[in-house]
Amino acid sequence: SWGELEKLGELTVYDRTSLTDEDEIIARIADAEVVLTNKTPISRRTIDACPSMRFIAMLATGYNVVDLDAARDADVIVSNVPAYSTPDVAQMTFALLLELCLHVGEHSRLVMDGSWTRAKDFSFWSTPLVELAGKTMGIVGMGSIGQAVGRIARAFGMPVVFENRSPKPQLEGDGVRQAGLDELLATADVVSLHVPATPETEHLMDAAALAKMKEGSYLLNTARGSLV
């Protein structure tokens, strides 16, 4: 509901706005002073064409769709919501990992199809079942989401090795240690990406990085697609 914002002034809501039609974006911002957006890009041209704009509020964590240099030049404040999805992303990370390891959806389908009933053995399975306990979780980016993933990994009995652009010795201990990316890729059974999309992280996991991973390991990307 936008009800609370309607109390503060004139409000116009567009449920969908083009991600590529810059003229439409400019026309919709027009003389607005505050712009709330999620994935709609706001470029220097858009900022220059909308001089009334004073504040851009991202309705998500990622803010790479805004030209921050142009916003700074125009004295436009940019904010984001850094922690709204931390538990959800950590949960999805393990939902993906458990599906890769246990194929729950496939197993459920086979049971409903009668495959278990027809099986000669009581312990029915159609794919190898991978146990997480003892497997090493490698976390690239130890921010709030990476730390949440690490806590879940430890609960599953997984040692954790993490890579972060700055040292975080306070997070080490009890089966958790920091290492360089090359060592992480060579030792982790699961590599999970939790860094933002920046020029430095674009194609972080390229062919050379993938070649350093252990054979049979898993790569999970619940961050941005440009990392891989």
mmCIF file of C-alpha atoms in Angstrom:
data_model
loop_
_atom_site.group_PDB
_atom_site.id
_atom_site.type_symbol
_atom_site.label_atom_id
_atom_site.label_comp_id
_atom_site.label_asym_id
_atom_site.label_seq_id
_atom_site.Cartn_x
_atom_site.Cartn_y
_atom_site.Cartn_z
ATOM 1 C CA SER A 1 0.000 0.000 0.000
ATOM 2 C CA TRP A 2 1.170 3.488 -0.875
ATOM 3 C CA GLY A 3 -1.369 4.975 1.557
ATOM 4 C CA GLU A 4 1.172 6.396 3.985
ATOM 5 C CA LEU A 5 3.028 8.186 1.194
ATOM 6 C CA GLU A 6 -0.210 9.668 -0.146
ATOM 7 C CA LYS A 7 -0.559 11.544 3.143
ATOM 8 C CA LEU A 8 2.713 13.387 2.515
ATOM 9 C CA GLY A 9 1.963 14.981 -0.830
ATOM 10 C CA GLU A 10 1.046 14.380 -4.446
ATOM 11 C CA LEU A 11 1.670 10.750 -5.423
ATOM 12 C CA THR A 12 1.594 9.009 -8.800
ATOM 13 C CA VAL A 13 2.115 5.245 -9.045
ATOM 14 C CA TYR A 14 3.128 3.344 -12.191
ATOM 15 C CA ASP A 15 2.894 -0.410 -11.698
ATOM 16 C CA ARG A 16 5.154 -1.089 -14.685
ATOM 17 C CA THR A 17 7.736 1.145 -16.348
ATOM 18 C CA SER A 18 9.952 0.273 -19.298
ATOM 19 C CA LEU A 19 13.516 -0.727 -18.510
ATOM 20 C CA THR A 20 14.741 0.468 -21.901
ATOM 21 C CA ASP A 21 12.564 3.426 -22.985
ATOM 22 C CA GLU A 22 14.416 6.361 -21.485
ATOM 23 C CA ASP A 23 11.928 8.884 -22.866
ATOM 24 C CA GLU A 24 9.119 7.138 -20.997
ATOM 25 C CA ILE A 25 11.146 7.141 -17.791
ATOM 26 C CA ILE A 26 11.853 10.871 -18.106
ATOM 27 C CA ALA A 27 8.203 11.646 -18.901
ATOM 28 C CA ARG A 28 7.000 9.746 -15.855
ATOM 29 C CA ILE A 29 9.483 11.341 -13.452
ATOM 30 C CA ALA A 30 8.836 14.766 -14.962
ATOM 31 C CA ASP A 31 8.996 17.330 -12.126
ATOM 32 C CA ALA A 32 8.765 14.832 -9.260
ATOM 33 C CA GLU A 33 11.007 15.583 -6.290
ATOM 34 C CA VAL A 34 11.082 12.025 -4.905
ATOM 35 C CA VAL A 35 11.385 8.914 -7.094
ATOM 36 C CA LEU A 36 10.838 5.406 -5.773
ATOM 37 C CA THR A 37 11.939 2.646 -8.107
ATOM 38 C CA ASN A 38 13.106 -0.945 -8.149
ATOM 39 C CA LYS A 39 14.763 -2.001 -11.414
ATOM 40 C CA THR A 40 14.043 0.990 -13.664
ATOM 41 C CA PRO A 41 17.409 2.519 -14.678
ATOM 42 C CA ILE A 42 18.008 6.177 -13.920
ATOM 43 C CA SER A 43 20.836 7.473 -16.092
ATOM 44 C CA ARG A 44 22.676 10.773 -16.240
ATOM 45 C CA ARG A 45 20.428 11.860 -19.100
ATOM 46 C CA THR A 46 17.357 11.131 -16.973
ATOM 47 C CA ILE A 47 18.768 12.976 -13.959
ATOM 48 C CA ASP A 48 19.727 15.976 -16.099
ATOM 49 C CA ALA A 49 16.261 16.030 -17.691
ATOM 50 C CA CYS A 50 14.484 15.985 -14.302
ATOM 51 C CA PRO A 51 16.017 18.887 -12.350
ATOM 52 C CA SER A 52 13.305 18.820 -9.646
ATOM 53 C CA MET A 53 14.437 15.393 -8.481
ATOM 54 C CA ARG A 54 16.066 15.471 -5.033
ATOM 55 C CA PHE A 55 15.820 11.902 -3.786
ATOM 56 C CA ILE A 56 15.909 8.443 -5.433
ATOM 57 C CA ALA A 57 14.782 5.606 -3.149
ATOM 58 C CA MET A 58 15.597 2.108 -4.380
ATOM 59 C CA LEU A 59 12.960 -0.421 -3.279
ATOM 60 C CA ALA A 60 15.606 -3.142 -3.159
ATOM 61 C CA THR A 61 19.196 -3.729 -2.125
ATOM 62 C CA GLY A 62 20.842 -3.280 -5.539
ATOM 63 C CA TYR A 63 21.393 0.310 -6.686
ATOM 64 C CA ASN A 64 23.554 -0.293 -9.750
ATOM 65 C CA VAL A 65 20.731 0.902 -12.021
ATOM 66 C CA VAL A 66 21.330 4.481 -10.834
ATOM 67 C CA ASP A 67 24.179 6.585 -12.221
ATOM 68 C CA LEU A 68 25.638 7.492 -8.826
ATOM 69 C CA ASP A 69 28.177 9.946 -10.243
ATOM 70 C CA ALA A 70 25.398 11.852 -12.022
ATOM 71 C CA ALA A 71 23.264 11.801 -8.859
ATOM 72 C CA ARG A 72 26.172 13.155 -6.823
ATOM 73 C CA ASP A 73 26.795 15.905 -9.372
ATOM 74 C CA ALA A 74 23.134 16.923 -9.175
ATOM 75 C CA ASP A 75 22.984 16.703 -5.359
ATOM 76 C CA VAL A 76 20.414 13.918 -5.564
ATOM 77 C CA ILE A 77 20.382 11.555 -2.566
ATOM 78 C CA VAL A 78 20.179 7.814 -3.352
ATOM 79 C CA SER A 79 19.100 5.241 -0.778
ATOM 80 C CA ASN A 80 18.509 1.491 -0.803
ATOM 81 C CA VAL A 81 17.050 -1.198 1.468
ATOM 82 C CA PRO A 82 20.054 -3.322 2.439
ATOM 83 C CA ALA A 83 18.594 -5.922 4.775
ATOM 84 C CA TYR A 84 14.985 -6.609 3.813
ATOM 85 C CA SER A 85 15.700 -10.024 2.281
ATOM 86 C CA THR A 86 18.637 -11.419 4.255
ATOM 87 C CA PRO A 87 16.818 -14.452 5.765
ATOM 88 C CA ASP A 88 14.962 -15.111 2.505
ATOM 89 C CA VAL A 89 18.087 -15.184 0.322
ATOM 90 C CA ALA A 90 19.886 -17.439 2.797
ATOM 91 C CA GLN A 91 16.850 -19.727 2.840
ATOM 92 C CA MET A 92 16.686 -19.809 -0.973
ATOM 93 C CA THR A 93 20.405 -20.609 -1.128
ATOM 94 C CA PHE A 94 19.825 -23.761 0.877
ATOM 95 C CA ALA A 95 16.585 -24.570 -0.933
ATOM 96 C CA LEU A 96 18.624 -24.700 -4.147
ATOM 97 C CA LEU A 97 21.436 -26.675 -2.526
ATOM 98 C CA LEU A 98 19.102 -29.236 -0.949
ATOM 99 C CA GLU A 99 17.325 -29.724 -4.267
ATOM 100 C CA LEU A 100 20.676 -30.353 -5.962
ATOM 101 C CA CYS A 101 21.671 -32.820 -3.252
ATOM 102 C CA LEU A 102 18.372 -34.611 -2.612
ATOM 103 C CA HIS A 103 16.166 -33.972 -5.689
ATOM 104 C CA VAL A 104 13.097 -33.720 -3.479
ATOM 105 C CA GLY A 105 10.821 -32.579 -6.294
ATOM 106 C CA GLU A 106 11.832 -35.482 -8.532
ATOM 107 C CA HIS A 107 11.518 -37.969 -5.672
ATOM 108 C CA SER A 108 8.022 -36.698 -4.847
ATOM 109 C CA ARG A 109 6.979 -37.037 -8.487
ATOM 110 C CA LEU A 110 8.291 -40.611 -8.679
ATOM 111 C CA VAL A 111 6.457 -41.575 -5.480
ATOM 112 C CA MET A 112 3.212 -40.140 -6.842
ATOM 113 C CA ASP A 113 3.789 -42.009 -10.117
ATOM 114 C CA GLY A 114 3.995 -45.257 -8.154
ATOM 115 C CA SER A 115 7.701 -45.895 -8.681
ATOM 116 C CA TRP A 116 8.287 -46.512 -4.945
ATOM 117 C CA THR A 117 5.356 -48.911 -4.787
ATOM 118 C CA ARG A 118 6.807 -50.874 -7.708
ATOM 119 C CA ALA A 119 10.386 -50.801 -6.386
ATOM 120 C CA LYS A 120 11.962 -54.098 -5.282
ATOM 121 C CA ASP A 121 13.648 -52.419 -2.305
ATOM 122 C CA PHE A 122 12.032 -50.464 0.535
ATOM 123 C CA SER A 123 14.787 -47.802 0.417
ATOM 124 C CA PHE A 124 13.790 -46.238 -2.880
ATOM 125 C CA TRP A 125 15.888 -43.620 -4.639
ATOM 126 C CA SER A 126 16.596 -42.723 -8.265
ATOM 127 C CA THR A 127 19.582 -40.397 -7.850
ATOM 128 C CA PRO A 128 22.511 -40.327 -5.439
ATOM 129 C CA LEU A 129 21.622 -38.586 -2.169
ATOM 130 C CA VAL A 130 24.354 -36.159 -1.118
ATOM 131 C CA GLU A 131 24.883 -35.492 2.586
ATOM 132 C CA LEU A 132 25.928 -31.947 3.480
ATOM 133 C CA ALA A 133 27.558 -32.752 6.829
ATOM 134 C CA GLY A 134 31.329 -32.608 6.375
ATOM 135 C CA LYS A 135 31.147 -30.855 2.999
ATOM 136 C CA THR A 136 32.906 -27.479 2.864
ATOM 137 C CA MET A 137 30.795 -24.399 2.181
ATOM 138 C CA GLY A 138 32.671 -21.610 0.394
ATOM 139 C CA ILE A 139 31.065 -18.184 0.746
ATOM 140 C CA VAL A 140 32.183 -15.361 -1.547
ATOM 141 C CA GLY A 141 31.201 -12.109 0.154
ATOM 142 C CA MET A 142 30.676 -12.188 3.923
ATOM 143 C CA GLY A 143 28.129 -9.431 4.353
ATOM 144 C CA SER A 144 24.841 -9.929 6.168
ATOM 145 C CA ILE A 145 23.572 -12.522 3.674
ATOM 146 C CA GLY A 146 26.875 -14.383 3.516
ATOM 147 C CA GLN A 147 26.966 -14.539 7.305
ATOM 148 C CA ALA A 148 23.382 -15.853 7.409
ATOM 149 C CA VAL A 149 24.326 -18.570 4.917
ATOM 150 C CA GLY A 150 27.370 -19.406 7.028
ATOM 151 C CA ARG A 151 25.272 -19.886 10.159
ATOM 152 C CA ILE A 152 22.933 -22.284 8.344
ATOM 153 C CA ALA A 153 25.892 -24.151 6.855
ATOM 154 C CA ARG A 154 27.392 -24.665 10.306
ATOM 155 C CA ALA A 155 24.016 -25.971 11.543
ATOM 156 C CA PHE A 156 24.201 -28.581 8.769
ATOM 157 C CA GLY A 157 27.667 -29.579 9.971
ATOM 158 C CA MET A 158 29.511 -27.918 7.103
ATOM 159 C CA PRO A 159 32.913 -26.283 7.642
ATOM 160 C CA VAL A 160 32.862 -22.749 6.202
ATOM 161 C CA VAL A 161 35.608 -20.968 4.289
ATOM 162 C CA PHE A 162 34.837 -17.418 3.174
ATOM 163 C CA GLU A 163 36.398 -14.788 0.972
ATOM 164 C CA ASN A 164 35.811 -11.088 1.600
ATOM 165 C CA ARG A 165 37.412 -7.950 0.220
ATOM 166 C CA SER A 166 38.429 -6.899 3.752
ATOM 167 C CA PRO A 167 39.625 -9.050 6.671
ATOM 168 C CA LYS A 168 36.919 -10.188 9.089
ATOM 169 C CA PRO A 169 38.813 -12.017 11.833
ATOM 170 C CA GLN A 170 35.847 -11.599 14.193
ATOM 171 C CA LEU A 171 33.923 -14.126 12.095
ATOM 172 C CA GLU A 172 36.595 -16.833 12.233
ATOM 173 C CA GLY A 173 36.506 -19.776 14.619
ATOM 174 C CA ASP A 174 34.171 -22.728 15.269
ATOM 175 C CA GLY A 175 34.708 -24.198 11.815
ATOM 176 C CA VAL A 176 34.782 -20.841 9.991
ATOM 177 C CA ARG A 177 37.874 -19.312 8.407
ATOM 178 C CA GLN A 178 38.760 -16.653 5.861
ATOM 179 C CA ALA A 179 40.831 -17.420 2.753
ATOM 180 C CA GLY A 180 41.669 -16.056 -0.671
ATOM 181 C CA LEU A 181 39.367 -16.769 -3.593
ATOM 182 C CA ASP A 182 41.722 -19.250 -5.253
ATOM 183 C CA GLU A 183 42.014 -21.333 -2.088
ATOM 184 C CA LEU A 184 38.262 -21.183 -1.549
ATOM 185 C CA LEU A 185 37.539 -22.415 -5.076
ATOM 186 C CA ALA A 186 40.033 -25.251 -4.732
ATOM 187 C CA THR A 187 38.735 -26.510 -1.379
ATOM 188 C CA ALA A 188 34.979 -25.814 -1.269
ATOM 189 C CA ASP A 189 32.409 -28.449 -2.165
ATOM 190 C CA VAL A 190 29.806 -25.689 -2.482
ATOM 191 C CA VAL A 191 30.594 -22.143 -3.658
ATOM 192 C CA SER A 192 27.901 -19.582 -2.881
ATOM 193 C CA LEU A 193 28.093 -16.025 -4.243
ATOM 194 C CA HIS A 194 26.961 -13.083 -2.104
ATOM 195 C CA VAL A 195 28.652 -9.983 -3.511
ATOM 196 C CA PRO A 196 27.078 -6.968 -5.257
ATOM 197 C CA ALA A 197 27.203 -6.307 -8.989
ATOM 198 C CA THR A 198 30.087 -3.893 -9.542
ATOM 199 C CA PRO A 199 32.705 -3.482 -12.278
ATOM 200 C CA GLU A 200 35.113 -5.393 -10.002
ATOM 201 C CA THR A 201 32.772 -8.384 -9.592
ATOM 202 C CA GLU A 202 31.530 -8.636 -13.190
ATOM 203 C CA HIS A 203 32.333 -12.139 -14.480
ATOM 204 C CA LEU A 204 33.975 -12.960 -11.170
ATOM 205 C CA MET A 205 33.271 -16.601 -11.971
ATOM 206 C CA ASP A 206 34.699 -16.792 -15.478
ATOM 207 C CA ALA A 207 36.151 -19.839 -17.227
ATOM 208 C CA ALA A 208 39.438 -19.532 -15.336
ATOM 209 C CA ALA A 209 37.688 -19.339 -11.957
ATOM 210 C CA LEU A 210 35.361 -22.245 -12.753
ATOM 211 C CA ALA A 211 38.378 -24.349 -13.734
ATOM 212 C CA LYS A 212 39.786 -23.882 -10.222
ATOM 213 C CA MET A 213 36.717 -25.437 -8.576
ATOM 214 C CA LYS A 214 36.739 -29.022 -7.337
ATOM 215 C CA GLU A 215 35.312 -31.594 -9.699
ATOM 216 C CA GLY A 216 31.715 -32.338 -8.741
ATOM 217 C CA SER A 217 31.300 -29.203 -6.639
ATOM 218 C CA TYR A 218 28.276 -26.898 -6.768
ATOM 219 C CA LEU A 219 28.096 -23.212 -7.686
ATOM 220 C CA LEU A 220 25.152 -21.207 -6.290
ATOM 221 C CA ASN A 221 24.445 -17.634 -7.380
ATOM 222 C CA THR A 222 21.650 -15.929 -5.471
ATOM 223 C CA ALA A 223 23.307 -12.550 -6.075
ATOM 224 C CA ARG A 224 23.452 -10.915 -9.524
ATOM 225 C CA GLY A 225 23.661 -12.728 -12.845
ATOM 226 C CA SER A 226 26.617 -10.669 -14.043
ATOM 227 C CA LEU A 227 28.873 -12.407 -11.504
ATOM 228 C CA VAL A 228 28.994 -15.564 -13.648
#
